[in-house]
Amino acid sequence: MNVIRKLRWKFVLINMLIVTAMLVFISTFFIVSVSDSLREDSIDLLNQVILQDGMPMFSIGKEQDKAGDGQFFDDGGSVSLPYFTVSVLMTGQAVVVTNQFYDLDEDTIEAVVNLCLEQEETSGVLEDYHLRYLRSSTVSGWRLAFADISQEESTIRSVVQNTMLMSLAAFAAFFIISILLARWAVRPVEQSWQQQRQFVADASHELKTPLTVVLSSADMMEKHGAAMTDKERRWLENIQASSLQMKELVEELLVLARSDADESRSNPHTLLNLSDLTEDTLLQFEAALFESGHLLEAEVAPDLYVSGDGGKLKRLLEILLDNARKYAAQDSTVQVFLAPEGAKRVRLEVRNQGEPIPADQLERIFERFYRADQARTSEGFGLGLPIARTIAQEHGGKIWAASNDAEGTRFFVSLPRAKAPAAERGM
């Protein structure tokens, strides 16, 4: 069922990536459009009022009557934005021509005018004063128009906040919808997977009985077949060899079927000394490697503990050793290393010198029934490494391979490390 769950989440991930891209595009477009619209309104206002004629309200630096409305009206007769205009004479005197602003003091206006005249651009924004300015030269000097953009900035902030909230709400809604859609879309695949899994499990169970009968009958024939000819005995040996091969295949299929049925935790995980388990397995396997013309070298760090099923972990190591035995070059050495991997993991490595596996096939060799090439089909069914990967995943670990001419083929297994028993920690 892990495959189905991964497929669902992949569907959800792709959906959410598309939704996120659309939300970002729409939100950005909306915010930019509003911002541009507000900026254009402000600039239009400045363009309309910069050359507006009016009686001077007061001269900066002189006591003048500041009365006067100086308001700019739009077509509907209402004030558009707070603004004021200033005329700067050749003598350097600045005169406020119109003012539809609030509480402007002479010092502020003088600072704003001087800052505006220092700018290289004829239009822009004075960030410190929250003013947008427009500068135009006249016969007598300069005409400056300023518009307050505080409301514009506040509106943009509000638009950004509201857009973000709506986008988050839409994201959450689409996430829930994507999960429901993923369940609906993957349901046919899940049903097909369940049917296939059930078929493999049922077929494997059904095949065990006739295979047992065939093997038992062959054994009986061998015991009581003294009168058989050499040719008949070879036929009998072929029957036994093929039946044993089929039995091995059925047992491997059953292992995978149980794993697919989420029966992998039927045996509770216990604290295991992986170092001792590795050394015991190597001791048992050393004879098989020697018969195949290979030497065994091992470097096993002591007292490395994991939480797991001892039988399954032993099988994982046997699969890797058997794989090394099959594909190692004649008279070569199979090497096994077990060592800490940081403070929280342990790493098992099985290395053999043989024909390298192509880089593009290193991941596929863990697929069921996959063979890297025809030269590697002499033994096995292509299920050993998939079973090893399943066992590693059941224990919260991972398995991968590397292969080249210099270092040979290496299989790595990384597992979570468990704390040693209190008695050993205190030693």
PDB file of N, CA and C in Angstrom, residues 281 309-322 348 350 384-385 387-393 395 398-399 412-413 415:
ATOM      1  N   THR A 281      25.923 -14.399  10.523  1.00  0.00           N
ATOM      2  CA  THR A 281      25.517 -14.652   9.134  1.00  0.00           C
ATOM      3  C   THR A 281      26.736 -14.852   8.244  1.00  0.00           C
ATOM      4  N   ASP A 309      13.484  -6.847  13.185  1.00  0.00           N
ATOM      5  CA  ASP A 309      13.197  -8.277  13.138  1.00  0.00           C
ATOM      6  C   ASP A 309      14.492  -8.986  12.741  1.00  0.00           C
ATOM      7  N   GLY A 310      15.033  -9.774  13.655  1.00  0.00           N
ATOM      8  CA  GLY A 310      16.318 -10.423  13.394  1.00  0.00           C
ATOM      9  C   GLY A 310      16.298 -11.325  12.181  1.00  0.00           C
ATOM     10  N   GLY A 311      15.203 -12.073  11.999  1.00  0.00           N
ATOM     11  CA  GLY A 311      15.116 -12.982  10.856  1.00  0.00           C
ATOM     12  C   GLY A 311      15.155 -12.243   9.531  1.00  0.00           C
ATOM     13  N   LYS A 312      14.446 -11.112   9.466  1.00  0.00           N
ATOM     14  CA  LYS A 312      14.399 -10.362   8.212  1.00  0.00           C
ATOM     15  C   LYS A 312      15.725  -9.659   7.930  1.00  0.00           C
ATOM     16  N   LEU A 313      16.343  -9.122   8.972  1.00  0.00           N
ATOM     17  CA  LEU A 313      17.634  -8.474   8.763  1.00  0.00           C
ATOM     18  C   LEU A 313      18.694  -9.486   8.342  1.00  0.00           C
ATOM     19  N   LYS A 314      18.611 -10.684   8.897  1.00  0.00           N
ATOM     20  CA  LYS A 314      19.541 -11.730   8.479  1.00  0.00           C
ATOM     21  C   LYS A 314      19.312 -12.081   7.009  1.00  0.00           C
ATOM     22  N   ARG A 315      18.039 -12.124   6.601  1.00  0.00           N
ATOM     23  CA  ARG A 315      17.736 -12.436   5.212  1.00  0.00           C
ATOM     24  C   ARG A 315      18.248 -11.334   4.291  1.00  0.00           C
ATOM     25  N   LEU A 316      18.133 -10.087   4.719  1.00  0.00           N
ATOM     26  CA  LEU A 316      18.643  -8.979   3.908  1.00  0.00           C
ATOM     27  C   LEU A 316      20.133  -9.166   3.644  1.00  0.00           C
ATOM     28  N   LEU A 317      20.893  -9.479   4.702  1.00  0.00           N
ATOM     29  CA  LEU A 317      22.338  -9.673   4.532  1.00  0.00           C
ATOM     30  C   LEU A 317      22.615 -10.886   3.655  1.00  0.00           C
ATOM     31  N   GLU A 318      21.839 -11.945   3.820  1.00  0.00           N
ATOM     32  CA  GLU A 318      22.032 -13.141   2.984  1.00  0.00           C
ATOM     33  C   GLU A 318      21.780 -12.824   1.519  1.00  0.00           C
ATOM     34  N   ILE A 319      20.770 -12.002   1.238  1.00  0.00           N
ATOM     35  CA  ILE A 319      20.476 -11.631  -0.149  1.00  0.00           C
ATOM     36  C   ILE A 319      21.653 -10.875  -0.760  1.00  0.00           C
ATOM     37  N   LEU A 320      22.221  -9.950  -0.009  1.00  0.00           N
ATOM     38  CA  LEU A 320      23.350  -9.168  -0.526  1.00  0.00           C
ATOM     39  C   LEU A 320      24.588 -10.044  -0.707  1.00  0.00           C
ATOM     40  N   LEU A 321      24.818 -10.952   0.230  1.00  0.00           N
ATOM     41  CA  LEU A 321      25.960 -11.858   0.106  1.00  0.00           C
ATOM     42  C   LEU A 321      25.780 -12.813  -1.065  1.00  0.00           C
ATOM     43  N   ASP A 322      24.564 -13.326  -1.226  1.00  0.00           N
ATOM     44  CA  ASP A 322      24.303 -14.246  -2.325  1.00  0.00           C
ATOM     45  C   ASP A 322      24.426 -13.531  -3.662  1.00  0.00           C
ATOM     46  N   LEU A 348      25.694  -0.629   6.506  1.00  0.00           N
ATOM     47  CA  LEU A 348      26.202  -1.927   6.074  1.00  0.00           C
ATOM     48  C   LEU A 348      26.595  -1.817   4.606  1.00  0.00           C
ATOM     49  N   VAL A 350      28.263  -4.124   1.316  1.00  0.00           N
ATOM     50  CA  VAL A 350      28.721  -5.396   0.742  1.00  0.00           C
ATOM     51  C   VAL A 350      29.311  -5.075  -0.627  1.00  0.00           C
ATOM     52  N   GLY A 384      15.347 -10.927  -5.293  1.00  0.00           N
ATOM     53  CA  GLY A 384      16.158 -10.807  -4.083  1.00  0.00           C
ATOM     54  C   GLY A 384      16.350  -9.364  -3.649  1.00  0.00           C
ATOM     55  N   LEU A 385      16.807  -8.509  -4.573  1.00  0.00           N
ATOM     56  CA  LEU A 385      17.045  -7.107  -4.227  1.00  0.00           C
ATOM     57  C   LEU A 385      15.750  -6.352  -3.899  1.00  0.00           C
ATOM     58  N   ILE A 387      13.216  -7.654  -2.401  1.00  0.00           N
ATOM     59  CA  ILE A 387      12.917  -8.094  -1.033  1.00  0.00           C
ATOM     60  C   ILE A 387      13.834  -7.376  -0.047  1.00  0.00           C
ATOM     61  N   ALA A 388      15.118  -7.227  -0.408  1.00  0.00           N
ATOM     62  CA  ALA A 388      16.059  -6.516   0.464  1.00  0.00           C
ATOM     63  C   ALA A 388      15.614  -5.071   0.670  1.00  0.00           C
ATOM     64  N   ARG A 389      15.159  -4.427  -0.394  1.00  0.00           N
ATOM     65  CA  ARG A 389      14.681  -3.049  -0.258  1.00  0.00           C
ATOM     66  C   ARG A 389      13.443  -2.984   0.628  1.00  0.00           C
ATOM     67  N   THR A 390      12.547  -3.952   0.472  1.00  0.00           N
ATOM     68  CA  THR A 390      11.346  -3.978   1.299  1.00  0.00           C
ATOM     69  C   THR A 390      11.708  -4.127   2.771  1.00  0.00           C
ATOM     70  N   ILE A 391      12.664  -5.009   3.060  1.00  0.00           N
ATOM     71  CA  ILE A 391      13.086  -5.216   4.459  1.00  0.00           C
ATOM     72  C   ILE A 391      13.719  -3.943   5.012  1.00  0.00           C
ATOM     73  N   ALA A 392      14.562  -3.298   4.213  1.00  0.00           N
ATOM     74  CA  ALA A 392      15.204  -2.057   4.667  1.00  0.00           C
ATOM     75  C   ALA A 392      14.167  -0.981   4.959  1.00  0.00           C
ATOM     76  N   GLN A 393      13.181  -0.846   4.079  1.00  0.00           N
ATOM     77  CA  GLN A 393      12.138   0.163   4.283  1.00  0.00           C
ATOM     78  C   GLN A 393      11.288  -0.147   5.505  1.00  0.00           C
ATOM     79  N   HIS A 395      12.277  -1.328   8.162  1.00  0.00           N
ATOM     80  CA  HIS A 395      13.068  -0.980   9.347  1.00  0.00           C
ATOM     81  C   HIS A 395      13.460   0.503   9.357  1.00  0.00           C
ATOM     82  N   LYS A 398      17.184   2.584   4.212  1.00  0.00           N
ATOM     83  CA  LYS A 398      17.213   2.702   2.760  1.00  0.00           C
ATOM     84  C   LYS A 398      18.370   1.877   2.223  1.00  0.00           C
ATOM     85  N   ILE A 399      18.255   1.498   0.965  1.00  0.00           N
ATOM     86  CA  ILE A 399      19.282   0.681   0.318  1.00  0.00           C
ATOM     87  C   ILE A 399      19.560   1.272  -1.051  1.00  0.00           C
ATOM     88  N   PHE A 412      24.772  -0.617  -0.326  1.00  0.00           N
ATOM     89  CA  PHE A 412      24.756   0.046   0.974  1.00  0.00           C
ATOM     90  C   PHE A 412      23.371  -0.072   1.601  1.00  0.00           C
ATOM     91  N   VAL A 413      23.361  -0.307   2.905  1.00  0.00           N
ATOM     92  CA  VAL A 413      22.115  -0.298   3.671  1.00  0.00           C
ATOM     93  C   VAL A 413      22.319   0.616   4.874  1.00  0.00           C
ATOM     94  N   LEU A 415      20.532   2.100   8.297  1.00  0.00           N
ATOM     95  CA  LEU A 415      19.441   1.807   9.230  1.00  0.00           C
ATOM     96  C   LEU A 415      19.531   2.731  10.441  1.00  0.00           C
TER      97      LEU A 415
END
